[in-house]
Short mmCIF file of C-alpha atoms and ligand atoms in Angstrom, two decimals:
data_model
loop_
_atom_site.label_atom_id
_atom_site.label_comp_id
_atom_site.label_asym_id
_atom_site.label_seq_id
_atom_site.Cartn_x
_atom_site.Cartn_y
_atom_site.Cartn_z
CA MET A 901 -122.04 44.90 187.54
CA PRO A 902 -123.18 43.64 184.12
CA THR A 903 -123.48 46.36 181.50
CA GLN A 904 -127.10 46.74 180.45
CA ALA A 905 -128.44 47.91 177.12
CA HIS A 906 -128.76 51.69 176.85
CA PRO A 907 -132.38 52.64 177.72
CA GLU A 908 -132.96 54.01 174.23
CA THR A 909 -131.67 50.79 172.67
CA ALA A 910 -133.96 48.82 174.99
CA LEU A 911 -137.07 50.61 173.73
CA ASN A 912 -136.18 50.09 170.07
CA ASN A 913 -135.30 46.46 170.64
CA PRO A 914 -138.10 43.87 171.06
CA ILE A 915 -135.70 41.59 173.00
CA THR A 916 -134.91 44.12 175.73
CA HIS A 917 -138.21 46.04 175.58
CA PRO A 918 -139.81 46.17 179.06
CA ASP A 919 -143.11 44.68 177.76
CA ARG A 920 -141.36 41.32 177.29
CA LEU A 921 -144.03 39.86 175.02
CA PRO A 922 -143.38 36.40 173.53
CA LEU A 923 -141.66 36.88 170.18
CA VAL A 924 -141.54 34.82 167.01
CA ALA A 925 -138.35 35.00 164.98
CA PRO A 926 -138.68 33.57 161.45
CA SER A 927 -135.27 32.14 160.58
CA ILE A 928 -134.41 32.98 156.98
CA LEU A 929 -132.09 29.96 156.70
CA ALA A 930 -134.97 28.06 155.06
CA ALA A 931 -136.13 30.95 152.83
CA ASN A 932 -135.84 30.98 149.04
CA TYR A 933 -132.47 32.71 148.55
CA ALA A 934 -133.31 33.70 144.98
CA LYS A 935 -135.79 36.19 146.43
CA LEU A 936 -134.51 36.81 149.92
CA GLY A 937 -135.69 40.43 150.22
CA GLU A 938 -139.23 39.39 149.33
CA GLU A 939 -139.06 36.47 151.78
CA CYS A 940 -137.96 38.75 154.62
CA ARG A 941 -140.78 41.17 153.85
CA SER A 942 -143.30 38.31 153.75
CA ALA A 943 -142.17 36.98 157.17
CA ARG A 944 -142.20 40.46 158.68
CA ASP A 945 -145.64 41.29 157.21
CA ALA A 946 -146.96 37.94 158.49
CA GLY A 947 -146.18 39.14 162.03
CA GLY A 948 -142.58 38.00 162.56
CA ASP A 949 -141.20 40.13 165.41
CA LEU A 950 -137.53 39.53 164.62
CA LEU A 951 -135.79 38.15 161.57
CA HIS A 952 -133.44 35.41 162.75
CA TYR A 953 -130.23 35.51 160.70
CA ASP A 954 -128.03 32.39 160.89
CA VAL A 955 -124.33 32.81 160.15
CA MET A 956 -122.17 29.66 159.78
CA ASP A 957 -118.46 29.35 159.05
CA GLY A 958 -118.01 25.65 158.25
CA HIS A 959 -115.75 25.28 161.34
CA LEU A 960 -117.86 25.69 164.45
CA VAL A 961 -120.72 23.98 162.58
CA PRO A 962 -120.52 21.80 159.45
CA ASN A 963 -122.26 24.21 157.06
CA LEU A 964 -121.86 27.66 155.52
CA ALA A 965 -124.54 30.33 155.69
CA LEU A 966 -125.05 34.04 155.15
CA GLY A 967 -122.63 36.87 155.80
CA VAL A 968 -122.16 40.55 156.59
CA ASP A 969 -122.83 42.06 153.15
CA MET A 970 -126.03 40.11 152.70
CA LEU A 971 -127.33 41.53 155.97
CA ALA A 972 -126.42 45.08 154.92
CA SER A 973 -128.42 44.66 151.69
CA LEU A 974 -131.45 43.22 153.50
CA LYS A 975 -131.38 45.94 156.14
CA ALA A 976 -131.20 48.64 153.45
CA ASP A 977 -134.21 47.04 151.77
CA LEU A 978 -136.19 46.66 155.04
CA PRO A 979 -134.87 49.36 157.39
CA ASP A 980 -137.55 48.80 160.04
CA ALA A 981 -136.89 45.04 160.37
CA PHE A 982 -135.06 43.89 163.51
CA PHE A 983 -132.31 41.37 162.75
CA ASP A 984 -131.51 38.78 165.42
CA VAL A 985 -128.08 37.53 164.32
CA HIS A 986 -127.10 34.01 165.42
CA LEU A 987 -123.35 33.61 164.92
CA MET A 988 -122.34 29.96 164.59
CA ILE A 989 -118.71 30.84 163.96
CA GLU A 990 -115.31 30.71 165.59
CA ARG A 991 -113.84 34.06 166.67
CA PRO A 992 -117.17 35.90 166.99
CA ASP A 993 -115.18 38.80 168.47
CA LEU A 994 -113.90 39.60 164.97
CA PHE A 995 -117.42 40.05 163.61
CA ALA A 996 -119.30 42.08 166.23
CA GLU A 997 -118.41 45.38 164.62
CA PRO A 998 -119.05 44.37 160.99
CA PHE A 999 -122.48 42.97 161.88
CA ALA A 1000 -123.34 46.08 163.92
CA LYS A 1001 -122.45 48.28 160.94
CA ALA A 1002 -124.50 46.04 158.64
CA GLY A 1003 -127.61 46.65 160.78
CA ALA A 1004 -127.83 43.82 163.33
CA GLY A 1005 -130.00 44.67 166.36
CA HIS A 1006 -128.99 41.67 168.44
CA LEU A 1007 -126.00 39.32 168.39
CA THR A 1008 -125.87 35.82 169.86
CA PHE A 1009 -122.65 33.85 169.85
CA HIS A 1010 -121.96 30.25 170.89
CA ILE A 1011 -120.50 29.21 174.21
CA GLU A 1012 -118.67 26.44 172.29
CA ALA A 1013 -116.79 29.14 170.36
CA MET A 1014 -115.32 30.41 173.65
CA ASP A 1015 -113.36 27.20 174.16
CA PRO A 1016 -109.60 27.94 174.28
CA SER A 1017 -109.04 25.25 171.62
CA ARG A 1018 -110.97 27.53 169.27
CA ARG A 1019 -108.92 30.60 170.29
CA GLY A 1020 -112.08 31.86 171.99
CA ALA A 1021 -112.03 35.41 173.27
CA ASP A 1022 -113.28 36.28 176.76
CA ALA A 1023 -117.09 36.06 176.77
CA ARG A 1024 -117.56 38.91 179.26
CA ALA A 1025 -115.38 41.26 177.20
CA LEU A 1026 -117.37 40.35 174.12
CA PHE A 1027 -120.72 41.06 175.86
CA ASP A 1028 -119.45 44.56 176.68
CA LYS A 1029 -118.22 45.09 173.14
CA VAL A 1030 -121.54 44.00 171.59
CA ARG A 1031 -123.50 46.33 173.88
CA SER A 1032 -121.14 49.23 173.27
CA LEU A 1033 -122.00 48.81 169.57
CA GLY A 1034 -125.71 49.37 170.39
CA MET A 1035 -126.87 45.75 170.16
CA SER A 1036 -128.30 43.40 172.78
CA VAL A 1037 -126.33 40.23 173.40
CA GLY A 1038 -127.00 36.52 173.81
CA ILE A 1039 -125.18 33.28 174.39
CA ALA A 1040 -126.16 30.08 172.55
CA ILE A 1041 -125.80 26.50 173.78
CA ASP A 1042 -125.67 23.78 171.16
CA GLY A 1043 -127.83 20.65 171.51
CA PRO A 1044 -125.09 18.29 172.80
CA THR A 1045 -123.64 20.80 175.31
CA PRO A 1046 -124.81 20.52 178.95
CA ILE A 1047 -126.86 23.58 179.83
CA GLU A 1048 -124.94 24.09 183.11
CA LYS A 1049 -121.99 25.32 181.04
CA ALA A 1050 -123.90 28.58 180.62
CA ASP A 1051 -124.77 29.10 184.31
CA ALA A 1052 -121.98 31.55 185.15
CA LEU A 1053 -122.79 33.73 182.15
CA LEU A 1054 -126.55 34.00 182.69
CA PRO A 1055 -126.46 37.21 184.78
CA HIS A 1056 -124.56 38.98 182.02
CA VAL A 1057 -126.70 38.41 178.92
CA ASP A 1058 -130.01 39.68 177.54
CA LEU A 1059 -130.85 36.34 175.96
CA VAL A 1060 -129.94 32.65 176.17
CA LEU A 1061 -130.46 30.68 172.96
CA VAL A 1062 -131.19 27.01 173.65
CA MET A 1063 -130.65 24.84 170.57
CA ALA A 1064 -133.15 21.99 170.29
CA ILE A 1065 -131.02 20.38 167.56
CA ARG A 1066 -127.35 20.14 166.72
CA ALA A 1067 -126.56 23.52 165.11
CA GLY A 1068 -125.89 23.57 161.37
CA PHE A 1069 -129.01 22.81 159.36
CA ALA A 1070 -132.69 23.71 159.15
CA GLY A 1071 -135.31 20.97 158.96
CA GLN A 1072 -134.13 18.72 161.83
CA ALA A 1073 -136.46 17.19 164.44
CA PHE A 1074 -137.03 19.03 167.73
CA ASP A 1075 -135.32 17.34 170.72
CA PRO A 1076 -137.67 17.50 173.76
CA ALA A 1077 -134.59 17.60 176.04
CA ALA A 1078 -134.61 21.32 175.22
CA LEU A 1079 -137.64 21.75 177.51
CA ASP A 1080 -135.65 20.86 180.63
CA LYS A 1081 -132.85 23.14 179.49
CA VAL A 1082 -135.34 26.00 179.21
CA ARG A 1083 -136.72 25.27 182.70
CA HIS A 1084 -133.19 25.24 184.09
CA VAL A 1085 -132.36 28.65 182.61
CA ARG A 1086 -135.74 30.12 183.63
CA ARG A 1087 -135.14 29.05 187.25
CA LEU A 1088 -131.73 30.72 187.37
CA ALA A 1089 -132.54 33.76 185.24
CA PRO A 1090 -136.17 34.79 185.67
CA ASN A 1091 -135.78 38.01 183.67
CA THR A 1092 -133.59 36.88 180.80
CA ARG A 1093 -135.00 36.20 177.37
CA ILE A 1094 -134.89 32.52 176.42
CA GLU A 1095 -134.89 31.77 172.70
CA VAL A 1096 -135.37 28.23 171.41
CA ASP A 1097 -134.10 27.36 167.95
CA GLY A 1098 -134.34 24.13 165.96
CA GLY A 1099 -137.38 22.08 164.97
CA VAL A 1100 -139.76 24.65 166.47
CA GLY A 1101 -143.27 25.20 165.09
CA PRO A 1102 -146.88 25.54 166.28
CA LYS A 1103 -146.81 21.98 167.68
CA GLN A 1104 -143.85 22.65 169.99
CA SER A 1105 -144.66 26.22 171.03
CA PRO A 1106 -147.23 25.63 173.85
CA ALA A 1107 -144.82 23.42 175.85
CA LEU A 1108 -141.92 25.78 175.19
CA LEU A 1109 -143.84 28.87 176.33
CA GLU A 1110 -145.05 26.95 179.37
CA ALA A 1111 -141.45 25.96 180.23
CA GLY A 1112 -140.44 29.63 180.14
CA ALA A 1113 -139.20 30.29 176.60
CA ASP A 1114 -140.22 33.67 175.19
CA VAL A 1115 -138.50 33.91 171.80
CA LEU A 1116 -139.22 31.16 169.26
CA ALA A 1117 -137.03 30.90 166.16
CA ALA A 1118 -138.42 28.88 163.25
CA ALA A 1119 -137.15 28.35 159.74
CA SER A 1120 -139.00 25.42 158.15
CA ALA A 1121 -142.30 26.04 159.99
CA VAL A 1122 -142.48 29.56 158.51
CA PHE A 1123 -140.72 29.33 155.15
CA LYS A 1124 -141.70 25.84 154.02
CA VAL A 1125 -145.37 26.84 153.87
CA SER A 1126 -146.87 29.16 151.26
CA PRO A 1127 -146.63 32.91 151.98
CA ASN A 1128 -150.37 33.17 152.65
CA GLU A 1129 -150.16 30.58 155.46
CA ARG A 1130 -147.30 32.29 157.32
CA ALA A 1131 -149.42 34.70 159.38
CA SER A 1132 -151.46 31.83 160.79
CA VAL A 1133 -148.32 29.82 161.67
CA ILE A 1134 -146.77 32.82 163.46
CA THR A 1135 -149.99 33.63 165.35
CA GLN A 1136 -150.29 30.02 166.54
CA MET A 1137 -146.67 29.98 167.66
CA ARG A 1138 -147.00 33.16 169.69
CA GLY A 1139 -149.63 31.43 171.81
C1 DX5 B 2573 -129.68 25.90 162.70
C2 DX5 B 2573 -130.17 27.32 162.84
C3 DX5 B 2573 -131.64 27.44 163.03
C4 DX5 B 2573 -132.42 26.87 161.87
C5 DX5 B 2573 -133.72 26.31 162.38
O1 DX5 B 2573 -128.38 25.76 163.14
O2 DX5 B 2573 -129.58 27.98 163.92
O3 DX5 B 2573 -132.00 28.81 163.22
O4 DX5 B 2573 -132.67 27.85 160.91
O5 DX5 B 2573 -134.36 25.64 161.36
P1 DX5 B 2573 -135.71 24.82 161.62
O6 DX5 B 2573 -136.67 25.77 162.25
O7 DX5 B 2573 -136.10 24.34 160.26
O8 DX5 B 2573 -135.32 23.70 162.53
ZN1 ZN B 2574 -130.41 29.97 164.47
#
């Protein structure tokens, strides 16, 4: 029996909330880091449901981004924001507890990090650990990885994150192959959240929502426009 989020956690968590409305998750990877607190507030006030927080270790993906202490500072500054943490790192099992303490509401880790060549821990044990820390849990599939690799794990997660790019950098072009991946997951897991990340903006959102996605992460589309245009971008994306 898969462990489910505690009912109280579910109600405070837009991902597991029974209403299951489509959510937009501004990804702060493309924000101005010199004023990150202000950028998070702007995205939240513009209607962002979740703040997508990309963590990269330079090993699983060829870039470095964000960390535990930065999240703790942002959460202290914006206590009512919900942080959707996307771990693009090896050994995600070592970081579940630090990110929970720092204020993460949801943790997604990569299926590629579970490979034995990367000393990957057992995915099922990690799902349980993440939930026992009060967070919802997701599994991410990188662009080049066949979606079927996630099939066996689908019944055990709250969210599947389908990458529409190769993980590592904001500002890449959306790969339409992600649409079939979303349809595949939606067929097998009708009640699981499907997040799409990479090259997503108002132009891509209608087809993604139609295919069955219900959480849209976007960095460039939200942060590379002026703050007063962000509300309109987010409203268009939500459909
Ligand atoms: C990339 C990150 C994405 C990134 C998306 O590996 O996981 O969340 O911020 O950036 P855009 O929306 O610019 O493609
Ligand atoms: Zn991401």
